[in-house]
Each structure stands twice: as C-alpha cells, then as structure tokens.
CSV table of C-alpha atoms in Angstrom, one decimal:
chain,number,residue,atom,x,y,z
A,4,MET,CA,-0.1,0.2,-0.2
A,5,ARG,CA,1.7,3.6,-1.7
A,6,GLY,CA,2.1,6.2,1.5
A,7,LYS,CA,-0.1,9.7,0.7
A,8,PRO,CA,2.0,12.1,-1.2
A,9,GLY,CA,4.3,13.6,1.0
A,10,THR,CA,4.4,11.2,3.5
A,11,ALA,CA,8.6,10.1,3.3
A,12,GLY,CA,8.9,13.9,2.9
A,13,ALA,CA,7.4,14.7,6.1
A,14,VAL,CA,9.3,11.6,7.9
A,15,ALA,CA,12.8,12.7,6.2
A,16,LEU,CA,11.7,15.7,7.6
A,17,LEU,CA,11.1,14.9,11.6
A,18,ALA,CA,14.4,12.5,11.1
A,19,ALA,CA,16.1,15.6,10.2
A,20,LEU,CA,14.4,17.7,12.5
A,21,GLY,CA,15.5,14.9,15.0
A,22,GLY,CA,18.9,14.9,14.7
A,23,THR,CA,19.1,18.6,14.7
A,24,LEU,CA,17.5,18.5,18.0
A,25,LEU,CA,20.2,16.0,19.4
A,26,TRP,CA,22.8,17.5,17.9
A,27,LEU,CA,21.6,20.3,20.0
A,28,THR,CA,21.6,18.6,23.1
A,29,ILE,CA,24.7,17.3,23.0
A,30,ALA,CA,26.4,20.8,22.7
A,31,ALA,CA,23.9,22.4,24.4
A,32,GLY,CA,26.5,21.5,27.6
A,33,PRO,CA,29.7,22.6,26.9
A,34,TRP,CA,28.0,25.2,24.9
A,35,ARG,CA,26.4,26.5,27.8
A,36,LEU,CA,29.2,26.1,30.2
A,37,ALA,CA,31.3,28.2,27.9
A,38,THR,CA,29.8,31.1,27.0
A,39,GLY,CA,28.2,31.7,31.0
A,40,LEU,CA,32.5,31.9,32.4
A,41,LEU,CA,33.1,33.6,29.4
A,42,GLU,CA,30.9,36.6,29.6
A,43,GLY,CA,30.0,36.1,33.3
A,44,GLY,CA,34.0,37.5,34.2
A,45,PRO,CA,34.3,40.0,32.2
A,46,ALA,CA,30.3,41.4,33.0
A,47,LEU,CA,31.7,41.5,36.9
A,48,GLU,CA,34.3,43.4,35.7
A,49,LYS,CA,32.2,45.9,34.4
A,50,ALA,CA,30.2,45.7,38.2
A,51,GLU,CA,33.1,46.0,40.6
A,52,LYS,CA,34.4,49.7,37.9
A,53,SER,CA,30.3,51.0,37.6
A,54,LEU,CA,29.8,50.2,41.6
A,55,ALA,CA,33.2,52.4,42.3
A,56,THR,CA,32.4,56.1,40.5
A,57,GLY,CA,28.7,55.3,41.8
A,58,ALA,CA,27.2,54.2,38.6
A,59,ARG,CA,24.7,52.2,40.7
A,60,LYS,CA,22.0,51.5,37.6
A,61,ALA,CA,25.4,50.5,36.1
A,62,ALA,CA,26.1,48.8,38.2
A,63,ARG,CA,22.7,46.4,38.7
A,64,TYR,CA,22.8,45.5,35.3
A,65,GLU,CA,26.2,43.8,35.6
A,66,THR,CA,25.4,42.5,37.9
A,67,LEU,CA,22.3,40.8,37.1
A,68,THR,CA,24.0,39.2,33.4
A,69,ALA,CA,27.5,38.4,35.5
A,70,ALA,CA,25.0,36.8,38.0
A,71,ALA,CA,22.7,35.1,34.9
A,72,ALA,CA,25.4,33.9,32.5
A,73,ILE,CA,27.6,31.8,35.8
A,74,ASP,CA,24.7,30.3,36.2
A,75,ARG,CA,24.1,29.6,32.5
A,76,ALA,CA,27.8,27.8,32.8
A,77,GLY,CA,27.1,25.7,36.1
A,78,ALA,CA,23.7,24.5,34.4
A,79,GLY,CA,26.3,23.7,31.4
A,80,TRP,CA,29.0,22.1,33.9
A,81,GLU,CA,26.3,19.5,35.4
A,82,THR,CA,24.5,18.6,32.4
A,83,SER,CA,28.2,18.4,29.6
A,84,GLY,CA,27.3,15.7,28.0
A,85,PRO,CA,29.4,13.7,25.9
A,86,LEU,CA,31.4,16.2,24.3
A,87,LEU,CA,32.9,16.8,27.3
A,88,ALA,CA,32.9,12.9,27.9
A,89,LEU,CA,34.9,12.6,24.2
A,90,ALA,CA,37.0,14.8,25.5
A,91,HIS,CA,38.4,13.1,28.1
A,92,LEU,CA,40.2,11.5,25.2
A,93,SER,CA,43.4,13.4,25.0
A,94,PRO,CA,44.7,14.0,28.8
A,95,ALA,CA,45.6,17.6,28.6
A,96,ALA,CA,41.5,18.0,27.9
A,97,ARG,CA,41.7,15.3,30.4
A,98,ALA,CA,43.2,17.6,33.3
A,99,ALA,CA,42.3,20.4,32.2
A,100,LEU,CA,38.6,19.6,32.4
A,101,GLY,CA,39.1,18.2,35.7
A,102,GLU,CA,39.9,21.7,37.7
A,103,GLY,CA,36.5,23.1,35.5
A,104,ARG,CA,34.4,22.3,38.6
A,105,HIS,CA,36.8,23.8,41.0
A,106,VAL,CA,37.1,27.2,39.0
A,107,VAL,CA,32.7,27.3,38.5
A,108,ASP,CA,33.2,26.7,41.6
A,109,ALA,CA,34.7,30.4,42.4
A,110,ALA,CA,32.8,32.3,40.0
A,111,GLU,CA,29.8,31.1,40.9
A,112,PHE,CA,30.6,32.0,44.4
A,113,SER,CA,32.1,35.5,43.4
A,114,ALA,CA,28.6,36.0,41.6
A,115,ARG,CA,26.6,35.8,44.9
A,116,ALA,CA,29.5,38.2,45.9
A,117,ALA,CA,28.3,40.3,44.2
A,118,LEU,CA,25.0,39.8,44.7
A,119,GLY,CA,25.4,41.3,48.4
A,120,THR,CA,27.7,44.2,47.5
A,121,LEU,CA,24.9,45.1,45.1
A,122,ASP,CA,21.9,45.0,47.6
A,123,ILE,CA,24.2,47.6,50.4
A,124,ALA,CA,25.1,49.8,47.5
A,125,GLU,CA,21.2,49.2,46.2
A,126,ASN,CA,19.9,49.8,49.7
A,127,ALA,CA,21.5,51.4,51.9
A,128,LEU,CA,20.8,55.0,51.9
A,129,THR,CA,18.0,54.7,49.8
A,130,GLY,CA,14.4,53.0,50.0
A,131,PRO,CA,11.8,52.6,52.4
A,132,GLU,CA,12.8,49.5,54.3
A,133,LYS,CA,16.4,49.8,54.4
A,134,VAL,CA,17.6,53.3,54.9
A,135,VAL,CA,20.0,53.6,57.2
A,136,VAL,CA,19.7,57.0,58.4
A,137,ARG,CA,15.6,57.8,59.2
A,138,GLU,CA,14.8,61.7,58.5
A,139,ASP,CA,11.5,63.4,60.5
A,140,GLU,CA,10.6,65.0,56.5
A,141,ASN,CA,8.1,66.7,58.3
A,142,ASP,CA,10.9,68.8,59.8
A,143,PRO,CA,13.7,69.3,57.8
A,144,LYS,CA,16.0,70.6,60.9
A,145,SER,CA,15.4,68.1,62.9
A,146,ASN,CA,17.9,65.4,63.7
A,147,ALA,CA,19.0,62.0,62.2
A,148,HIS,CA,18.5,58.9,63.6
A,149,ILE,CA,20.7,56.2,62.8
A,150,ARG,CA,18.9,52.7,62.5
A,151,LEU,CA,21.3,50.2,64.3
A,152,ASP,CA,18.8,47.6,63.4
A,153,ARG,CA,20.2,48.4,59.9
A,154,ILE,CA,23.3,48.8,60.8
A,155,ALA,CA,23.5,45.1,62.3
A,156,GLU,CA,21.7,43.5,59.3
A,157,ILE,CA,24.7,45.4,56.6
A,158,GLY,CA,26.9,43.6,59.6
A,159,GLU,CA,25.4,40.4,58.5
A,160,LEU,CA,25.9,40.7,55.1
A,161,VAL,CA,29.5,42.2,54.9
A,162,THR,CA,30.5,39.2,57.1
A,163,GLU,CA,27.7,37.1,54.1
A,164,ILE,CA,29.7,38.8,51.0
A,165,ARG,CA,33.2,37.6,53.1
A,166,ARG,CA,32.2,33.5,53.6
A,167,ASP,CA,30.8,33.9,49.7
A,168,VAL,CA,34.7,35.3,48.6
A,169,ILE,CA,36.7,33.1,51.4
A,170,ARG,CA,34.9,29.8,49.6
A,171,ALA,CA,35.7,31.7,45.6
A,172,ALA,CA,39.4,31.9,46.9
A,173,ARG,CA,39.3,28.7,47.9
A,174,ALA,CA,37.5,26.9,44.8
A,175,LEU,CA,40.6,28.7,43.0
A,176,GLY,CA,42.7,27.5,45.4
A,177,ALA,CA,42.1,24.0,45.0
A,178,VAL,CA,43.2,24.7,41.1
A,179,GLU,CA,46.5,23.2,39.9
A,180,ILE,CA,47.5,24.9,38.3
A,181,SER,CA,49.8,22.5,35.8
A,182,ASN,CA,46.6,21.1,34.1
A,183,ILE,CA,45.1,24.3,33.2
A,184,PRO,CA,46.3,25.8,29.6
A,185,GLY,CA,49.3,28.5,30.2
A,186,ARG,CA,47.2,31.3,28.7
A,187,PHE,CA,44.9,30.5,31.1
A,188,ARG,CA,47.2,30.4,34.0
A,189,PRO,CA,48.0,34.2,34.4
A,190,GLU,CA,43.8,35.0,35.5
A,191,ILE,CA,43.8,32.6,38.1
A,192,LYS,CA,46.4,33.8,39.3
A,193,THR,CA,45.3,37.2,39.0
A,194,GLY,CA,41.8,36.1,40.7
A,195,LEU,CA,42.7,34.3,43.4
A,196,ASP,CA,45.6,37.3,44.9
A,197,ARG,CA,42.3,39.5,44.4
A,198,ALA,CA,40.2,37.4,46.8
A,199,ARG,CA,42.3,37.1,48.9
A,200,SER,CA,43.1,40.7,49.3
A,201,THR,CA,39.2,41.7,49.2
A,202,ILE,CA,39.0,38.6,52.0
A,203,ARG,CA,41.4,41.3,54.3
A,204,LEU,CA,39.4,44.1,53.4
A,205,LEU,CA,35.8,42.6,53.8
A,206,GLY,CA,37.8,41.5,57.2
A,207,ARG,CA,37.8,45.3,58.2
A,208,ALA,CA,35.1,46.3,57.5
A,209,GLU,CA,33.3,43.2,59.0
A,210,ALA,CA,35.0,45.1,62.5
A,211,GLY,CA,34.0,48.2,62.2
A,212,PHE,CA,30.6,47.4,61.9
A,213,GLU,CA,31.2,45.1,65.2
A,214,LEU,CA,32.2,48.4,66.9
A,215,LEU,CA,29.2,50.9,65.0
A,216,PRO,CA,26.4,50.5,67.4
A,217,ALA,CA,28.8,50.7,70.4
A,218,ILE,CA,30.1,54.0,68.6
A,219,LEU,CA,26.9,55.3,67.7
A,220,GLY,CA,25.1,55.0,71.1
A,221,SER,CA,23.7,51.9,71.9
A,222,GLU,CA,25.3,51.6,75.4
A,223,GLY,CA,24.5,54.7,76.0
A,224,THR,CA,25.6,58.9,74.6
A,225,ARG,CA,28.7,58.4,72.9
A,226,THR,CA,30.1,62.6,72.5
A,227,TYR,CA,32.6,63.5,69.9
A,228,LEU,CA,34.7,66.2,69.7
A,229,LEU,CA,34.2,68.0,65.9
A,230,ALA,CA,37.0,71.1,65.1
A,231,MET,CA,37.4,73.1,62.8
A,232,GLN,CA,40.3,74.1,61.3
A,233,ASN,CA,42.5,75.9,59.4
A,234,SER,CA,44.3,75.1,56.8
A,235,ALA,CA,47.4,77.3,57.1
A,236,GLU,CA,49.5,76.2,59.7
A,237,LEU,CA,50.9,72.5,59.8
A,238,ARG,CA,49.8,70.7,62.6
A,239,GLY,CA,49.5,66.9,64.3
A,240,THR,CA,45.6,67.1,63.3
A,241,GLY,CA,45.7,69.0,60.1
A,242,GLY,CA,45.4,72.2,60.8
A,243,ALA,CA,44.7,75.1,64.3
A,244,MET,CA,41.5,74.7,65.1
A,245,LEU,CA,39.4,77.6,65.9
A,246,ARG,CA,36.3,76.4,66.0
A,247,PHE,CA,34.9,73.3,67.2
A,248,ALA,CA,30.9,72.0,68.6
A,249,ASP,CA,30.4,68.7,70.2
A,250,LEU,CA,28.3,65.6,68.2
A,251,GLN,CA,26.5,63.3,70.4
A,252,PHE,CA,24.4,60.1,69.5
A,253,THR,CA,22.6,58.0,72.2
A,254,ASP,CA,21.3,55.0,70.8
A,255,GLY,CA,21.9,56.2,67.2
A,256,ALA,CA,20.0,59.2,67.8
A,257,ALA,CA,22.3,62.1,66.4
A,258,GLU,CA,22.6,66.3,68.2
A,259,LEU,CA,25.0,68.7,66.7
A,260,LEU,CA,25.4,70.7,70.1
A,261,PRO,CA,26.1,74.6,69.5
A,262,GLY,CA,29.5,75.0,68.1
A,263,GLN,CA,31.9,77.3,70.6
A,264,SER,CA,34.9,79.4,69.7
A,265,VAL,CA,38.6,78.0,70.7
A,266,TYR,CA,39.1,82.0,71.7
A,267,LYS,CA,36.4,80.8,74.6
A,268,ILE,CA,37.8,78.8,76.3
A,269,ASP,CA,41.5,79.6,76.0
A,270,GLN,CA,40.6,83.1,77.9
A,271,ASP,CA,44.1,85.6,77.5
A,272,ARG,CA,45.7,82.3,76.8
A,273,GLN,CA,45.6,81.0,79.8
A,274,GLN,CA,47.8,78.1,79.7
A,275,LEU,CA,46.5,74.9,81.4
A,276,SER,CA,48.4,72.5,84.2
A,277,ILE,CA,47.2,68.7,83.1
A,278,PRO,CA,49.7,65.7,83.6
A,279,LEU,CA,51.6,65.1,80.3
A,280,PRO,CA,52.8,61.4,78.5
A,281,GLU,CA,56.3,60.6,78.7
A,282,ASP,CA,56.3,61.4,75.4
A,283,ALA,CA,54.4,64.3,74.9
A,284,TRP,CA,57.9,66.5,74.7
A,285,TYR,CA,56.3,68.5,72.4
A,286,VAL,CA,54.0,70.3,74.3
A,287,ALA,CA,56.0,70.0,77.3
A,288,GLY,CA,58.2,72.5,75.7
A,289,ILE,CA,56.2,74.8,74.3
A,290,ASP,CA,54.4,76.5,77.0
A,291,ASP,CA,52.1,78.6,74.7
A,292,ALA,CA,51.0,74.6,73.6
A,293,LYS,CA,49.9,73.6,77.6
A,294,ARG,CA,46.2,75.0,76.6
A,295,PHE,CA,43.4,73.6,74.6
A,296,GLY,CA,43.6,75.8,71.1
A,297,ASN,CA,47.0,74.6,70.2
A,298,ALA,CA,47.5,70.9,72.5
A,299,ASN,CA,47.5,69.6,69.1
A,300,TRP,CA,50.8,71.3,68.5
A,301,SER,CA,52.7,67.4,68.4
A,302,PRO,CA,53.0,66.2,64.8
A,303,ASP,CA,52.0,62.4,66.2
A,304,TRP,CA,48.6,62.1,65.5
A,305,PRO,CA,47.2,60.0,68.5
A,306,LEU,CA,49.4,61.8,70.6
A,307,THR,CA,47.7,65.2,69.5
A,308,SER,CA,44.9,64.5,70.0
A,309,ARG,CA,44.7,62.0,72.9
A,310,LEU,CA,45.6,65.3,74.6
A,311,THR,CA,43.7,67.9,72.1
A,312,LEU,CA,40.8,65.8,75.2
A,313,ARG,CA,42.4,66.0,77.8
A,314,TYR,CA,42.9,70.3,78.1
A,315,ARG,CA,39.4,69.9,76.1
A,316,ALA,CA,37.3,68.7,79.6
A,317,ALA,CA,40.6,70.8,81.5
C-alpha cells in the first residue's frame, strides 16, 4: 500500500529535525558552560568599576548579567553531555576539565558576593524599608537617626559576602595550575590574589560593623569633638582649631551641640597644667602649647588627639 503523497518528505523532515535536536542537546551543555564563563567574568569586572564610580544602575545591570551567565555556566557543567566525555579521551583535555568544577564554583561564589555587594549599594542609603539614616520628612531641621537594626543587618550581609569570597578563594586555590592551559594561568593567579585582598578588606569592614553600634551610642551616649581647622598651619590634626562643636549619639540618634570659638575656652591664652605622657615632649617644651587651642602642635596624631581632648576637658 502506497503512502499518501508527501508522507516520505514529512518523515525525512522529522528525521532531520530529530537529528538536529539531538546534536543541539549534545552541544548545549558545553556551549552554556563556555559562554557563561566567558560572559560572567567581564560582567563582574564592569560591575565592580560601576560601583566604584557610583553608577548604580550600570552596576545592577552588569551584576545581574554576570549572575545569569554564571548560572548558565553551572547548568552547562552539570549537563555537560557526550562532547565533554569525548574530550576526556585527550590526556591534556582530561586534566584541564578535571579543574573545571573548581573554576565554576569560584565563579558562582563570586557572583553571590557581587549580588550581596549590590544589595548594600542599592539599599543602604535609599528605600523606605532598608534606609540606614532615617529623617523626619515633616521637619527638615530635625536630627538624623541612624537605624542600628539596619547597621546590624548590613554587618551580617558583609559577613556573608566575606564567606562567599573565602569560598571562591578556596575553589581557585584548589585548581592545579599545571593542568590549566598556559594562557589561562595568569587569570587564575590574579583572581586568587584579588580574592585574598578582598577577604582582608572585608575583614576590616566586618570588624568595623561590630564596633559601629557602640560608637553610635547603643551602650549609652557617646560624645565626639568636631574641630574646624584652618589650612594655614601644619599641625598634628591638620591645622589650627578655631571653632569646635560636640556631636552626641544616643542609640543612633545624633545631636550636634552649639558650636563654640576656641578663644572662649582659651581665655587670654591661659596655660593649663595637666599630667602629660612621657612622649609628649613637644607640648612639654612649648608653654603656649599647654592649652586647648594649641594642644595639637605635636606631629604625632594619636598623641595629639588624646592631649587635645584632655585640654578640652580641663
């Protein structure tokens, strides 16, 4: 019995499409892996540069682009298929592919860290729910209030970002460089060096967020001296303090107390007698430095700061 006209052509077309689909399925994994990694890395670099210049819209676009590309690379690795299996027949390719999981892991952790960084950049100072500094919209002259709960949340996010960068560094550190083609080795080394540098930087930020609540008055009112200096004299703190004010924080609420002139404290340049540290030889040797207005003559900044506060209190 003859088939209907066109049946053979339809069968041939279906066979061709089936074969094409088969080859596309076979190639999909390696293609997603390769394109994902090739697109993800440059996008992360662009995102970093955009954040550094304050271009948050561009940073968001590049970060999300990188995250999507790296997700694609991870999926491509999991469904690598027969083509990568065939590549294992070559000893050199087999050695390089053996390091692939580490590279993909490093990329995925890097993308997670980038998304966390974007979250801080976008939400730390803006947005009704996540803003750090809350102000009274009905009273523009009201004192600002720093939300200590948001400070704690950002501190936790910094900790998580640091953990992701540590994981990325571990993944890159697990790569056996000798198994990687020579042209890619410098990129692995540079990535590892940058990750370690970032870990150190985030460690300092993490420590800062741990201290910040107490600095902002979570454990009681804190008072800080704000000195307004000229730029005509070279002194330990930068210049001569001609005006100053006290800034107080109580549970995150800021209050700037009325400013004063230094000349209202140093009446007739009156010298004060206070205990001086042994290394305060600069102040000890100059009588006119023994008062608030000139207590910052010493070139040693930490010593100068402590002496200035002591003379301020006296």
